[in-house]
PDB file of C-alpha atoms in Angstrom:
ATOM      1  CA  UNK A 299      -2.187 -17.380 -13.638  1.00 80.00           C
ATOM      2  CA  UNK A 300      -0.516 -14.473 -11.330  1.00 89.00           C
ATOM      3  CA  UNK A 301       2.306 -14.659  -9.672  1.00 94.00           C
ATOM      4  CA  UNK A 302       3.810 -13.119  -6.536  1.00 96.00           C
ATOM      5  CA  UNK A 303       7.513 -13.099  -5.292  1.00 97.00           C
ATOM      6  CA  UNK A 304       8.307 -11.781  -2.134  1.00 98.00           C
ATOM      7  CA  UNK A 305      11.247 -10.226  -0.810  1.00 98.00           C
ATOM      8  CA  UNK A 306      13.196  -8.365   1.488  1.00 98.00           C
ATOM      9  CA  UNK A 307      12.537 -10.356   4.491  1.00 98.00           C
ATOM     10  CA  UNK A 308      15.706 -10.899   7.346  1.00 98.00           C
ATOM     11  CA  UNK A 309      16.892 -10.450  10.960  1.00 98.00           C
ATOM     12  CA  UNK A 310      16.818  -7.301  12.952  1.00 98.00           C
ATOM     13  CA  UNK A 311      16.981  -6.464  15.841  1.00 97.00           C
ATOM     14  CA  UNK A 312      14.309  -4.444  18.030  1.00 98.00           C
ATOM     15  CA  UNK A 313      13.459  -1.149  16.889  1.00 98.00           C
ATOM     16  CA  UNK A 314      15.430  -2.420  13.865  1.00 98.00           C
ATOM     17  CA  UNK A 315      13.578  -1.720  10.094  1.00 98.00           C
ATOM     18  CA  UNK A 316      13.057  -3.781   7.086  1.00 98.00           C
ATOM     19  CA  UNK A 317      11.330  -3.590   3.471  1.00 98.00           C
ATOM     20  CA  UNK A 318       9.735  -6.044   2.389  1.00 98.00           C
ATOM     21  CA  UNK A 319       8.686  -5.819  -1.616  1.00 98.00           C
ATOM     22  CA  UNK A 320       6.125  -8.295  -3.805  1.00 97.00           C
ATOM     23  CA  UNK A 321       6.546  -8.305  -7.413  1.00 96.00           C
ATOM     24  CA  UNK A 322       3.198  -9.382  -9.326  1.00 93.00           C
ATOM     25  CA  UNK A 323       3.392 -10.981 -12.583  1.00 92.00           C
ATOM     26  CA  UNK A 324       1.532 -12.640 -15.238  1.00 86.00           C
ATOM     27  CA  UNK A 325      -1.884 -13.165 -16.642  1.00 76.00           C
ATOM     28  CA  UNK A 326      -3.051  -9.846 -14.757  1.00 65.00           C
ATOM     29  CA  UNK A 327      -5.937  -7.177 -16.158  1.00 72.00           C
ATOM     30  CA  UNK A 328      -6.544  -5.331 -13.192  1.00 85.00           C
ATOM     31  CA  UNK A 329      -5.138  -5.611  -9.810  1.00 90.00           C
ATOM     32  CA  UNK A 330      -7.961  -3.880  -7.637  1.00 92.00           C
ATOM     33  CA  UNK A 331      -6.123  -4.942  -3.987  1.00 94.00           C
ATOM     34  CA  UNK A 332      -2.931  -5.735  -2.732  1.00 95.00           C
ATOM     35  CA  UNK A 333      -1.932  -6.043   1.055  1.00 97.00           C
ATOM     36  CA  UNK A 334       0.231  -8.167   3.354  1.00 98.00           C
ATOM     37  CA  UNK A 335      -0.390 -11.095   5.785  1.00 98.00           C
ATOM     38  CA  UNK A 336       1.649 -12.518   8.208  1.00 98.00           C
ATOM     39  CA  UNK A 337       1.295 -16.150  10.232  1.00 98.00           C
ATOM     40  CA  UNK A 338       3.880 -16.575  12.834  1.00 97.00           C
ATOM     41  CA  UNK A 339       4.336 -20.333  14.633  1.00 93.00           C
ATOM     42  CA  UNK A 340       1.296 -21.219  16.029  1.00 95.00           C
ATOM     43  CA  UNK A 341      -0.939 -18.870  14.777  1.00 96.00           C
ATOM     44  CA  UNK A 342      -3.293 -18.186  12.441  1.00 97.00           C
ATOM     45  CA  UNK A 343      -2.856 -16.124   9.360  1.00 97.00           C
ATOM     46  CA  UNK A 344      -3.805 -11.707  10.242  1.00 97.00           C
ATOM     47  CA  UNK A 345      -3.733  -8.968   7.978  1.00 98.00           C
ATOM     48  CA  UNK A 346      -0.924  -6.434   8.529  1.00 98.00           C
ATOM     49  CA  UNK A 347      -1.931  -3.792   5.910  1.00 98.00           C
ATOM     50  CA  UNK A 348      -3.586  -3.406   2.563  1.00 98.00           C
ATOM     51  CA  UNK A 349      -3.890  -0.714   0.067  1.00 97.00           C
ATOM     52  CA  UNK A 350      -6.410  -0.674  -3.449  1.00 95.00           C
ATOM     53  CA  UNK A 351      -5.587   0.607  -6.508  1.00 91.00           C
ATOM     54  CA  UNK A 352      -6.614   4.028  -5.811  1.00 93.00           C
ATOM     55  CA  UNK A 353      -4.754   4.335  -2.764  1.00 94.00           C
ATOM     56  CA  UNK A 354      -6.923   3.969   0.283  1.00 97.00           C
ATOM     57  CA  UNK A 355      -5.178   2.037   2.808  1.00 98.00           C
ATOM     58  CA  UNK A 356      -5.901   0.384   5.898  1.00 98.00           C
ATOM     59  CA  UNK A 357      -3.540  -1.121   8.794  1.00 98.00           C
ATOM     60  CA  UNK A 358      -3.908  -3.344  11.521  1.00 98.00           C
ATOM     61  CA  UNK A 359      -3.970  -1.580  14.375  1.00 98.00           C
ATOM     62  CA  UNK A 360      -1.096  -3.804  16.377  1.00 98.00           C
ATOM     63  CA  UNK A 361       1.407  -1.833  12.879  1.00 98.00           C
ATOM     64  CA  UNK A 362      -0.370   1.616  12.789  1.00 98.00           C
ATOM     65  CA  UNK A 363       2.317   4.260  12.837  1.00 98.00           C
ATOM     66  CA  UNK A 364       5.191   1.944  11.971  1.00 98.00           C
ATOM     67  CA  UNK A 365       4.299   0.255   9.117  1.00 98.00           C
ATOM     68  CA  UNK A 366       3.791   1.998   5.784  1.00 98.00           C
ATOM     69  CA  UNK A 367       2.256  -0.073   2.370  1.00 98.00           C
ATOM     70  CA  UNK A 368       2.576   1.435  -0.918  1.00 97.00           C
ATOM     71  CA  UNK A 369       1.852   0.248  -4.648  1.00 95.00           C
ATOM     72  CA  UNK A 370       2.832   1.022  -8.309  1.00 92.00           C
ATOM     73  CA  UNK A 371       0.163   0.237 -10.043  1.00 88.00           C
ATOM     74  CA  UNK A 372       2.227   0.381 -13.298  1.00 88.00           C
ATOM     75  CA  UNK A 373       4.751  -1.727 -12.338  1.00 89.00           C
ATOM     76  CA  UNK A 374       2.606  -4.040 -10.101  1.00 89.00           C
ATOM     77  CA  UNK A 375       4.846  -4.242  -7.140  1.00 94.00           C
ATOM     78  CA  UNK A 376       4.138  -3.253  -3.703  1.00 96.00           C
ATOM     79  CA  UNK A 377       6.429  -2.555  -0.368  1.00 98.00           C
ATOM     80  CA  UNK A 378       5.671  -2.922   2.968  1.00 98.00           C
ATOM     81  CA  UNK A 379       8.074  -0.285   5.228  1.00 98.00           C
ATOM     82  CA  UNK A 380       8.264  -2.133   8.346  1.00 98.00           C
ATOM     83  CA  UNK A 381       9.891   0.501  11.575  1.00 98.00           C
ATOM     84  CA  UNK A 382       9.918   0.226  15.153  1.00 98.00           C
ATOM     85  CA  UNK A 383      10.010  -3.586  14.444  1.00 98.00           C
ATOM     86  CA  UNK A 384       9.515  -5.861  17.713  1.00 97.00           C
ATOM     87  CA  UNK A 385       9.706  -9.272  18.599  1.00 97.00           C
ATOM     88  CA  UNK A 386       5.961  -9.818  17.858  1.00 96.00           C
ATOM     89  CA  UNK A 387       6.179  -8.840  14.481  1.00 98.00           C
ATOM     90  CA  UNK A 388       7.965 -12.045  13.509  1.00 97.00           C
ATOM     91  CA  UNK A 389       6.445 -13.778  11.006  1.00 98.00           C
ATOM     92  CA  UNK A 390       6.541 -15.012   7.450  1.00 98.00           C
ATOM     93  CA  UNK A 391       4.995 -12.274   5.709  1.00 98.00           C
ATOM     94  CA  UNK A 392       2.950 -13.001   2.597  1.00 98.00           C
ATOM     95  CA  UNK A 393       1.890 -10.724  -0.614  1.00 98.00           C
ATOM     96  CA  UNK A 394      -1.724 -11.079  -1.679  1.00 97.00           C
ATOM     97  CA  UNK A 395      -4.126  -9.623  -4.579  1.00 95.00           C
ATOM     98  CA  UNK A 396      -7.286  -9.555  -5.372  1.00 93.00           C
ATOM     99  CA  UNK A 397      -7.055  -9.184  -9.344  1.00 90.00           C
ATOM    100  CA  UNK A 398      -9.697  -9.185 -12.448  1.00 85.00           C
ATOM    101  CA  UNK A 399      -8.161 -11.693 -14.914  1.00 82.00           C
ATOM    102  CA  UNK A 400      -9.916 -10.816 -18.269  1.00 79.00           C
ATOM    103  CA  UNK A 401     -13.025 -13.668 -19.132  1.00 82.00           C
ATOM    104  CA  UNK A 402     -12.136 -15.180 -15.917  1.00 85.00           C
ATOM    105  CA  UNK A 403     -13.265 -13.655 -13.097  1.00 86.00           C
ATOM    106  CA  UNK A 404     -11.903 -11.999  -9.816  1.00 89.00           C
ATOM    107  CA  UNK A 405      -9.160 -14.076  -7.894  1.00 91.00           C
ATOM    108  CA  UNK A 406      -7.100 -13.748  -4.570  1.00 93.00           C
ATOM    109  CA  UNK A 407      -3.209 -15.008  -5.182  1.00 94.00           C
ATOM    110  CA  UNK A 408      -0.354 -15.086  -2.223  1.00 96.00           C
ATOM    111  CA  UNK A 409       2.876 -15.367  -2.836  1.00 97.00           C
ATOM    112  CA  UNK A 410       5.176 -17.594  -0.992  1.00 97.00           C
ATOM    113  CA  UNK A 411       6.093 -15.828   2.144  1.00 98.00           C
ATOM    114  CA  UNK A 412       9.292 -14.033   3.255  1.00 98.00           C
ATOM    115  CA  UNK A 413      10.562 -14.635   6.786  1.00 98.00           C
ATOM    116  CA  UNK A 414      11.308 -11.749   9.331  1.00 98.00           C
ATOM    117  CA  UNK A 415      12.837 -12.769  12.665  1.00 98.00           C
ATOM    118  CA  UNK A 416      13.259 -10.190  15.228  1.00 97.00           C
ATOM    119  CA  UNK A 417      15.611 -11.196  18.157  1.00 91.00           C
ATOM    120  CA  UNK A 418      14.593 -10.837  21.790  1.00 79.00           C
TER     121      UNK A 418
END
């Protein structure tokens, strides 16, 4: 089994910034994609940004320019630099990866969430 733990998530205000971080752990051979997913109330799960293992990234476009993603792949944690932040970007953020377990097979986990509230 993998793991993910979230963190970093809290209230700003507008144009405020957070960091949000996801800490993988566990039965893990190879994690080939990580990213981040947010659902606010109402709504249906979107992606906000993803990166693979050899660094190729890709944004949504509602978080292009303001929000930057980066991995260690050594240390299997990710970030998720969040700038500029509005009131639409509130959310409970979520980690996910796409990881090889060895003999198993490929698998997508999420972590829990972490909550960012942006006030009006």
């Amino acid at each position: 089994q993998v793991q993910l733990v979230e963190s970093g998530g809290g209230l700003v205000q507008p144009g405020g910034s957070l960091r949000l971080s996801c800490v993988a752990s566990g039965s893990i051979f190879i994690i080939y994609g990580m990213g981040w997913y947010r659902q606010a109330p109402g709504k249906q799960r979107e992606l906000v940004a993803t990166m693979t293992r050899g660094g190729t990234t890709n944004y949504a476009d509602s978080v292009k320019g303001r929000f930057t993603i980066s991995r260690d792949n050594a240390k299997n944690t990710m970030t998720l630099q969040m700038n500029s932040l509005q009131p639409e970007d509130a959310a409970v953020y979520s980690c996910n990866a796409h990881v090889v377990i060895t003999s198993k097979g490929e698998y997508n986990y999420w972590g829990r969430g972490t909550q960012v509230t942006v006030t009006s």
